Amino acid sequence: MSQPIDILLTQAIPASIDARLSADYTVHRLYQAEQAGQAEALLAQVGQRVRGVVTGGVKGLSNALMDRLGALEIIAISGIGTDAVDLQQASRRKIHVTTTPGVLTEDVADMALGLIIMTLRDLGVGERIVRAGQWGKTAQPLSHKVSGKRLGIVGLGRVGHAIARRAAAFSMSIAYSDPQRQDDSGYHFVADIAELAASVDILVLAASADHGQVIVTGEVLAALGPQGYFINVARGKLVDEAALVDALVHKKIAGAGLDVFADEPNVPPALLDLDNVVLQPHRASATEETRLAMGEIVLENLAACFAGQRPPTSVTA
């Protein structure tokens, strides 16, 4: 009888996916060991037997941990970001890195639109007033209309296109910046992000973070200006967060809706008491339907790898 395959799980996954993973493999829950202060003991015991890692796009897998897993064949990411995994290191070791593309597109676009509406219409402020029993006692300034605004999208990939489709239903004009000009999109292309920011009312960041460089700088935020809004459903590391905090605190931009941050789960304290920013705990894809669909792809990739096949969504050799 063949030896069960050892899998290292770095974070919690939906219960039904966890049950299926546990039925097919020997699962070692690193996140639980970390919480108990026993991660080192776990890795010392099973590290050299682990053939697969299941992780998230933000958590990824460090090179230091990858180096401790001598039998590793696959890093199955539940997400689309690969910036937290060294793809070159994985490729050198002939380790497959897989993602879950496509299934989270609509949820992330929904979150972007939700943040736009919440931010411009001050929905969070209004809810806090009602919950505090201050309706009729505390004056709330008028908010801003969403329909008809000029929208700029940084990154016209799957998510960017899905955001644009939703924005069109709100009669927004749409411009974009992307490494690749896409004339067949029908949207206005602006190569320079600062120039794009200067021409729109709302700037949405939906770019890939695979290379991780800051692309929304203080210059971009200055170009967006005191009447402009910034929305981020990509990665916090793509933004000069200190410049963003300064822009919000000193009202150099009108407001922001943020689902992601540079050092998660740490949110800059200066943002917590501001009424011109909506904050979310990186939950754009956190719906039952999408997380289950992501889990299915993870399971398919693992099964293919251990059957000696190329995993369907492998991004490495």
PDB file of N, CA and C in Angstrom, residues 99-174:
ATOM      1  N   THR A  99      -2.304  28.560  -9.341  1.00  0.00           N
ATOM      2  CA  THR A  99      -3.216  29.589  -8.850  1.00  0.00           C
ATOM      3  C   THR A  99      -4.654  29.166  -9.160  1.00  0.00           C
ATOM      4  N   THR A 100      -5.594  30.043  -8.814  1.00  0.00           N
ATOM      5  CA  THR A 100      -7.013  29.756  -9.073  1.00  0.00           C
ATOM      6  C   THR A 100      -7.619  30.884  -9.903  1.00  0.00           C
ATOM      7  N   PRO A 101      -7.234  30.988 -11.158  1.00  0.00           N
ATOM      8  CA  PRO A 101      -7.671  32.129 -11.978  1.00  0.00           C
ATOM      9  C   PRO A 101      -9.134  32.035 -12.384  1.00  0.00           C
ATOM     10  N   GLY A 102      -9.702  33.205 -12.663  1.00  0.00           N
ATOM     11  CA  GLY A 102     -11.042  33.257 -13.236  1.00  0.00           C
ATOM     12  C   GLY A 102     -12.168  33.266 -12.227  1.00  0.00           C
ATOM     13  N   VAL A 103     -12.110  32.375 -11.227  1.00  0.00           N
ATOM     14  CA  VAL A 103     -13.280  32.196 -10.366  1.00  0.00           C
ATOM     15  C   VAL A 103     -13.510  33.354  -9.394  1.00  0.00           C
ATOM     16  N   LEU A 104     -12.473  34.141  -9.098  1.00  0.00           N
ATOM     17  CA  LEU A 104     -12.679  35.230  -8.141  1.00  0.00           C
ATOM     18  C   LEU A 104     -12.888  36.587  -8.810  1.00  0.00           C
ATOM     19  N   THR A 105     -12.854  36.631 -10.124  1.00  0.00           N
ATOM     20  CA  THR A 105     -12.943  37.893 -10.863  1.00  0.00           C
ATOM     21  C   THR A 105     -14.182  38.695 -10.497  1.00  0.00           C
ATOM     22  N   GLU A 106     -15.347  38.041 -10.547  1.00  0.00           N
ATOM     23  CA  GLU A 106     -16.593  38.770 -10.341  1.00  0.00           C
ATOM     24  C   GLU A 106     -16.709  39.296  -8.917  1.00  0.00           C
ATOM     25  N   ASP A 107     -16.274  38.499  -7.937  1.00  0.00           N
ATOM     26  CA  ASP A 107     -16.339  38.955  -6.543  1.00  0.00           C
ATOM     27  C   ASP A 107     -15.448  40.169  -6.305  1.00  0.00           C
ATOM     28  N   VAL A 108     -14.248  40.138  -6.862  1.00  0.00           N
ATOM     29  CA  VAL A 108     -13.329  41.262  -6.659  1.00  0.00           C
ATOM     30  C   VAL A 108     -13.884  42.520  -7.323  1.00  0.00           C
ATOM     31  N   ALA A 109     -14.466  42.354  -8.512  1.00  0.00           N
ATOM     32  CA  ALA A 109     -15.083  43.506  -9.181  1.00  0.00           C
ATOM     33  C   ALA A 109     -16.270  44.029  -8.391  1.00  0.00           C
ATOM     34  N   ASP A 110     -17.064  43.111  -7.805  1.00  0.00           N
ATOM     35  CA  ASP A 110     -18.175  43.533  -6.950  1.00  0.00           C
ATOM     36  C   ASP A 110     -17.662  44.359  -5.774  1.00  0.00           C
ATOM     37  N   MET A 111     -16.566  43.893  -5.160  1.00  0.00           N
ATOM     38  CA  MET A 111     -15.994  44.622  -4.030  1.00  0.00           C
ATOM     39  C   MET A 111     -15.545  46.011  -4.457  1.00  0.00           C
ATOM     40  N   ALA A 112     -14.914  46.108  -5.619  1.00  0.00           N
ATOM     41  CA  ALA A 112     -14.469  47.412  -6.108  1.00  0.00           C
ATOM     42  C   ALA A 112     -15.648  48.367  -6.247  1.00  0.00           C
ATOM     43  N   LEU A 113     -16.727  47.884  -6.848  1.00  0.00           N
ATOM     44  CA  LEU A 113     -17.895  48.747  -7.012  1.00  0.00           C
ATOM     45  C   LEU A 113     -18.513  49.073  -5.658  1.00  0.00           C
ATOM     46  N   GLY A 114     -18.551  48.077  -4.764  1.00  0.00           N
ATOM     47  CA  GLY A 114     -19.074  48.340  -3.425  1.00  0.00           C
ATOM     48  C   GLY A 114     -18.276  49.404  -2.706  1.00  0.00           C
ATOM     49  N   LEU A 115     -16.959  49.353  -2.819  1.00  0.00           N
ATOM     50  CA  LEU A 115     -16.109  50.367  -2.180  1.00  0.00           C
ATOM     51  C   LEU A 115     -16.333  51.739  -2.805  1.00  0.00           C
ATOM     52  N   ILE A 116     -16.524  51.759  -4.120  1.00  0.00           N
ATOM     53  CA  ILE A 116     -16.813  53.041  -4.777  1.00  0.00           C
ATOM     54  C   ILE A 116     -18.094  53.641  -4.204  1.00  0.00           C
ATOM     55  N   ILE A 117     -19.144  52.838  -4.132  1.00  0.00           N
ATOM     56  CA  ILE A 117     -20.425  53.347  -3.643  1.00  0.00           C
ATOM     57  C   ILE A 117     -20.328  53.736  -2.168  1.00  0.00           C
ATOM     58  N   MET A 118     -19.726  52.874  -1.362  1.00  0.00           N
ATOM     59  CA  MET A 118     -19.596  53.190   0.069  1.00  0.00           C
ATOM     60  C   MET A 118     -18.812  54.465   0.301  1.00  0.00           C
ATOM     61  N   THR A 119     -17.729  54.634  -0.454  1.00  0.00           N
ATOM     62  CA  THR A 119     -16.844  55.772  -0.236  1.00  0.00           C
ATOM     63  C   THR A 119     -17.476  57.070  -0.696  1.00  0.00           C
ATOM     64  N   LEU A 120     -17.999  57.081  -1.902  1.00  0.00           N
ATOM     65  CA  LEU A 120     -18.567  58.332  -2.422  1.00  0.00           C
ATOM     66  C   LEU A 120     -19.863  58.706  -1.718  1.00  0.00           C
ATOM     67  N   ARG A 121     -20.662  57.721  -1.326  1.00  0.00           N
ATOM     68  CA  ARG A 121     -21.944  58.001  -0.688  1.00  0.00           C
ATOM     69  C   ARG A 121     -21.851  58.043   0.844  1.00  0.00           C
ATOM     70  N   ASP A 122     -20.661  57.890   1.399  1.00  0.00           N
ATOM     71  CA  ASP A 122     -20.464  57.951   2.861  1.00  0.00           C
ATOM     72  C   ASP A 122     -21.372  56.970   3.604  1.00  0.00           C
ATOM     73  N   LEU A 123     -21.526  55.764   3.069  1.00  0.00           N
ATOM     74  CA  LEU A 123     -22.438  54.809   3.689  1.00  0.00           C
ATOM     75  C   LEU A 123     -21.966  54.366   5.072  1.00  0.00           C
ATOM     76  N   GLY A 124     -20.653  54.238   5.240  1.00  0.00           N
ATOM     77  CA  GLY A 124     -20.134  53.844   6.545  1.00  0.00           C
ATOM     78  C   GLY A 124     -20.421  54.891   7.606  1.00  0.00           C
ATOM     79  N   VAL A 125     -20.266  56.153   7.255  1.00  0.00           N
ATOM     80  CA  VAL A 125     -20.539  57.246   8.195  1.00  0.00           C
ATOM     81  C   VAL A 125     -22.014  57.252   8.568  1.00  0.00           C
ATOM     82  N   GLY A 126     -22.880  57.109   7.562  1.00  0.00           N
ATOM     83  CA  GLY A 126     -24.310  57.096   7.834  1.00  0.00           C
ATOM     84  C   GLY A 126     -24.713  55.955   8.743  1.00  0.00           C
ATOM     85  N   GLU A 127     -24.147  54.768   8.528  1.00  0.00           N
ATOM     86  CA  GLU A 127     -24.477  53.635   9.384  1.00  0.00           C
ATOM     87  C   GLU A 127     -24.029  53.873  10.818  1.00  0.00           C
ATOM     88  N   ARG A 128     -22.838  54.460  10.983  1.00  0.00           N
ATOM     89  CA  ARG A 128     -22.351  54.723  12.336  1.00  0.00           C
ATOM     90  C   ARG A 128     -23.247  55.727  13.064  1.00  0.00           C
ATOM     91  N   ILE A 129     -23.764  56.699  12.326  1.00  0.00           N
ATOM     92  CA  ILE A 129     -24.668  57.681  12.931  1.00  0.00           C
ATOM     93  C   ILE A 129     -25.949  57.007  13.407  1.00  0.00           C
ATOM     94  N   VAL A 130     -26.509  56.128  12.570  1.00  0.00           N
ATOM     95  CA  VAL A 130     -27.741  55.428  12.952  1.00  0.00           C
ATOM     96  C   VAL A 130     -27.496  54.512  14.144  1.00  0.00           C
ATOM     97  N   ARG A 131     -26.426  53.722  14.101  1.00  0.00           N
ATOM     98  CA  ARG A 131     -26.140  52.779  15.182  1.00  0.00           C
ATOM     99  C   ARG A 131     -25.886  53.490  16.510  1.00  0.00           C
ATOM    100  N   ALA A 132     -25.345  54.691  16.441  1.00  0.00           N
ATOM    101  CA  ALA A 132     -25.046  55.451  17.665  1.00  0.00           C
ATOM    102  C   ALA A 132     -26.257  56.231  18.176  1.00  0.00           C
ATOM    103  N   GLY A 133     -27.392  56.085  17.497  1.00  0.00           N
ATOM    104  CA  GLY A 133     -28.584  56.822  17.916  1.00  0.00           C
ATOM    105  C   GLY A 133     -28.481  58.308  17.667  1.00  0.00           C
ATOM    106  N   GLN A 134     -27.683  58.697  16.680  1.00  0.00           N
ATOM    107  CA  GLN A 134     -27.446  60.120  16.416  1.00  0.00           C
ATOM    108  C   GLN A 134     -28.199  60.642  15.202  1.00  0.00           C
ATOM    109  N   TRP A 135     -29.054  59.803  14.607  1.00  0.00           N
ATOM    110  CA  TRP A 135     -29.859  60.267  13.471  1.00  0.00           C
ATOM    111  C   TRP A 135     -30.768  61.410  13.932  1.00  0.00           C
ATOM    112  N   GLY A 136     -30.667  62.518  13.239  1.00  0.00           N
ATOM    113  CA  GLY A 136     -31.421  63.701  13.610  1.00  0.00           C
ATOM    114  C   GLY A 136     -30.711  64.570  14.630  1.00  0.00           C
ATOM    115  N   LYS A 137     -29.619  64.065  15.177  1.00  0.00           N
ATOM    116  CA  LYS A 137     -28.851  64.819  16.184  1.00  0.00           C
ATOM    117  C   LYS A 137     -27.492  65.251  15.645  1.00  0.00           C
ATOM    118  N   THR A 138     -26.945  64.417  14.742  1.00  0.00           N
ATOM    119  CA  THR A 138     -25.634  64.721  14.147  1.00  0.00           C
ATOM    120  C   THR A 138     -25.821  65.017  12.671  1.00  0.00           C
ATOM    121  N   ALA A 139     -25.360  66.154  12.235  1.00  0.00           N
ATOM    122  CA  ALA A 139     -25.474  66.524  10.824  1.00  0.00           C
ATOM    123  C   ALA A 139     -24.430  65.773  10.005  1.00  0.00           C
ATOM    124  N   GLN A 140     -24.855  65.157   8.911  1.00  0.00           N
ATOM    125  CA  GLN A 140     -23.931  64.478   8.009  1.00  0.00           C
ATOM    126  C   GLN A 140     -23.872  65.260   6.703  1.00  0.00           C
ATOM    127  N   PRO A 141     -22.681  65.688   6.308  1.00  0.00           N
ATOM    128  CA  PRO A 141     -22.567  66.448   5.048  1.00  0.00           C
ATOM    129  C   PRO A 141     -23.107  65.654   3.872  1.00  0.00           C
ATOM    130  N   LEU A 142     -23.520  66.350   2.832  1.00  0.00           N
ATOM    131  CA  LEU A 142     -23.977  65.684   1.627  1.00  0.00           C
ATOM    132  C   LEU A 142     -22.842  64.850   1.025  1.00  0.00           C
ATOM    133  N   SER A 143     -23.201  63.702   0.475  1.00  0.00           N
ATOM    134  CA  SER A 143     -22.206  62.840  -0.150  1.00  0.00           C
ATOM    135  C   SER A 143     -22.107  63.179  -1.636  1.00  0.00           C
ATOM    136  N   HIS A 144     -21.445  62.313  -2.396  1.00  0.00           N
ATOM    137  CA  HIS A 144     -21.231  62.578  -3.816  1.00  0.00           C
ATOM    138  C   HIS A 144     -21.870  61.495  -4.677  1.00  0.00           C
ATOM    139  N   LYS A 145     -22.396  61.922  -5.798  1.00  0.00           N
ATOM    140  CA  LYS A 145     -23.041  61.039  -6.741  1.00  0.00           C
ATOM    141  C   LYS A 145     -22.036  60.059  -7.335  1.00  0.00           C
ATOM    142  N   VAL A 146     -22.483  58.822  -7.571  1.00  0.00           N
ATOM    143  CA  VAL A 146     -21.639  57.801  -8.181  1.00  0.00           C
ATOM    144  C   VAL A 146     -21.848  57.764  -9.691  1.00  0.00           C
ATOM    145  N   SER A 147     -23.088  57.741 -10.118  1.00  0.00           N
ATOM    146  CA  SER A 147     -23.400  57.647 -11.547  1.00  0.00           C
ATOM    147  C   SER A 147     -22.790  58.810 -12.317  1.00  0.00           C
ATOM    148  N   GLY A 148     -22.241  58.467 -13.491  1.00  0.00           N
ATOM    149  CA  GLY A 148     -21.717  59.508 -14.368  1.00  0.00           C
ATOM    150  C   GLY A 148     -20.296  59.940 -14.077  1.00  0.00           C
ATOM    151  N   LYS A 149     -19.666  59.368 -13.072  1.00  0.00           N
ATOM    152  CA  LYS A 149     -18.303  59.757 -12.745  1.00  0.00           C
ATOM    153  C   LYS A 149     -17.326  59.244 -13.810  1.00  0.00           C
ATOM    154  N   ARG A 150     -16.147  59.858 -13.823  1.00  0.00           N
ATOM    155  CA  ARG A 150     -15.061  59.430 -14.708  1.00  0.00           C
ATOM    156  C   ARG A 150     -14.191  58.425 -13.946  1.00  0.00           C
ATOM    157  N   LEU A 151     -14.115  57.200 -14.473  1.00  0.00           N
ATOM    158  CA  LEU A 151     -13.405  56.131 -13.791  1.00  0.00           C
ATOM    159  C   LEU A 151     -12.101  55.811 -14.502  1.00  0.00           C
ATOM    160  N   GLY A 152     -11.028  55.700 -13.727  1.00  0.00           N
ATOM    161  CA  GLY A 152      -9.740  55.260 -14.249  1.00  0.00           C
ATOM    162  C   GLY A 152      -9.369  53.927 -13.620  1.00  0.00           C
ATOM    163  N   ILE A 153      -9.013  52.955 -14.437  1.00  0.00           N
ATOM    164  CA  ILE A 153      -8.654  51.629 -13.947  1.00  0.00           C
ATOM    165  C   ILE A 153      -7.181  51.371 -14.229  1.00  0.00           C
ATOM    166  N   VAL A 154      -6.441  51.071 -13.197  1.00  0.00           N
ATOM    167  CA  VAL A 154      -5.032  50.706 -13.352  1.00  0.00           C
ATOM    168  C   VAL A 154      -4.953  49.191 -13.366  1.00  0.00           C
ATOM    169  N   GLY A 155      -4.726  48.630 -14.561  1.00  0.00           N
ATOM    170  CA  GLY A 155      -4.683  47.187 -14.723  1.00  0.00           C
ATOM    171  C   GLY A 155      -5.953  46.667 -15.361  1.00  0.00           C
ATOM    172  N   LEU A 156      -5.947  46.538 -16.695  1.00  0.00           N
ATOM    173  CA  LEU A 156      -7.147  46.098 -17.404  1.00  0.00           C
ATOM    174  C   LEU A 156      -7.039  44.609 -17.734  1.00  0.00           C
ATOM    175  N   GLY A 157      -6.908  43.814 -16.670  1.00  0.00           N
ATOM    176  CA  GLY A 157      -6.957  42.365 -16.826  1.00  0.00           C
ATOM    177  C   GLY A 157      -8.385  41.888 -16.632  1.00  0.00           C
ATOM    178  N   ARG A 158      -8.526  40.636 -16.192  1.00  0.00           N
ATOM    179  CA  ARG A 158      -9.871  40.092 -15.986  1.00  0.00           C
ATOM    180  C   ARG A 158     -10.675  40.949 -15.006  1.00  0.00           C
ATOM    181  N   VAL A 159     -10.050  41.279 -13.864  1.00  0.00           N
ATOM    182  CA  VAL A 159     -10.755  42.065 -12.858  1.00  0.00           C
ATOM    183  C   VAL A 159     -11.042  43.465 -13.372  1.00  0.00           C
ATOM    184  N   GLY A 160     -10.054  44.076 -14.024  1.00  0.00           N
ATOM    185  CA  GLY A 160     -10.252  45.412 -14.568  1.00  0.00           C
ATOM    186  C   GLY A 160     -11.410  45.474 -15.548  1.00  0.00           C
ATOM    187  N   HIS A 161     -11.491  44.485 -16.426  1.00  0.00           N
ATOM    188  CA  HIS A 161     -12.595  44.431 -17.382  1.00  0.00           C
ATOM    189  C   HIS A 161     -13.939  44.269 -16.666  1.00  0.00           C
ATOM    190  N   ALA A 162     -13.968  43.424 -15.622  1.00  0.00           N
ATOM    191  CA  ALA A 162     -15.218  43.204 -14.880  1.00  0.00           C
ATOM    192  C   ALA A 162     -15.650  44.476 -14.156  1.00  0.00           C
ATOM    193  N   ILE A 163     -14.688  45.229 -13.635  1.00  0.00           N
ATOM    194  CA  ILE A 163     -15.013  46.509 -13.000  1.00  0.00           C
ATOM    195  C   ILE A 163     -15.585  47.471 -14.034  1.00  0.00           C
ATOM    196  N   ALA A 164     -14.956  47.505 -15.198  1.00  0.00           N
ATOM    197  CA  ALA A 164     -15.409  48.417 -16.256  1.00  0.00           C
ATOM    198  C   ALA A 164     -16.844  48.098 -16.678  1.00  0.00           C
ATOM    199  N   ARG A 165     -17.173  46.813 -16.781  1.00  0.00           N
ATOM    200  CA  ARG A 165     -18.551  46.440 -17.150  1.00  0.00           C
ATOM    201  C   ARG A 165     -19.552  46.957 -16.124  1.00  0.00           C
ATOM    202  N   ARG A 166     -19.223  46.852 -14.868  1.00  0.00           N
ATOM    203  CA  ARG A 166     -20.118  47.341 -13.824  1.00  0.00           C
ATOM    204  C   ARG A 166     -20.207  48.870 -13.854  1.00  0.00           C
ATOM    205  N   ALA A 167     -19.084  49.504 -14.064  1.00  0.00           N
ATOM    206  CA  ALA A 167     -19.069  50.968 -14.101  1.00  0.00           C
ATOM    207  C   ALA A 167     -19.899  51.505 -15.261  1.00  0.00           C
ATOM    208  N   ALA A 168     -19.879  50.793 -16.372  1.00  0.00           N
ATOM    209  CA  ALA A 168     -20.665  51.229 -17.534  1.00  0.00           C
ATOM    210  C   ALA A 168     -22.152  51.266 -17.208  1.00  0.00           C
ATOM    211  N   ALA A 169     -22.600  50.347 -16.354  1.00  0.00           N
ATOM    212  CA  ALA A 169     -24.007  50.335 -15.951  1.00  0.00           C
ATOM    213  C   ALA A 169     -24.359  51.561 -15.103  1.00  0.00           C
ATOM    214  N   PHE A 170     -23.344  52.217 -14.549  1.00  0.00           N
ATOM    215  CA  PHE A 170     -23.540  53.444 -13.783  1.00  0.00           C
ATOM    216  C   PHE A 170     -23.216  54.684 -14.630  1.00  0.00           C
ATOM    217  N   SER A 171     -23.213  54.487 -15.930  1.00  0.00           N
ATOM    218  CA  SER A 171     -22.992  55.586 -16.889  1.00  0.00           C
ATOM    219  C   SER A 171     -21.664  56.292 -16.675  1.00  0.00           C
ATOM    220  N   MET A 172     -20.660  55.558 -16.213  1.00  0.00           N
ATOM    221  CA  MET A 172     -19.339  56.150 -16.032  1.00  0.00           C
ATOM    222  C   MET A 172     -18.566  56.101 -17.344  1.00  0.00           C
ATOM    223  N   SER A 173     -17.756  57.124 -17.584  1.00  0.00           N
ATOM    224  CA  SER A 173     -16.781  57.049 -18.666  1.00  0.00           C
ATOM    225  C   SER A 173     -15.562  56.307 -18.130  1.00  0.00           C
ATOM    226  N   ILE A 174     -14.912  55.530 -18.992  1.00  0.00           N
ATOM    227  CA  ILE A 174     -13.874  54.620 -18.519  1.00  0.00           C
ATOM    228  C   ILE A 174     -12.579  54.835 -19.287  1.00  0.00           C
TER     229      ILE A 174
END
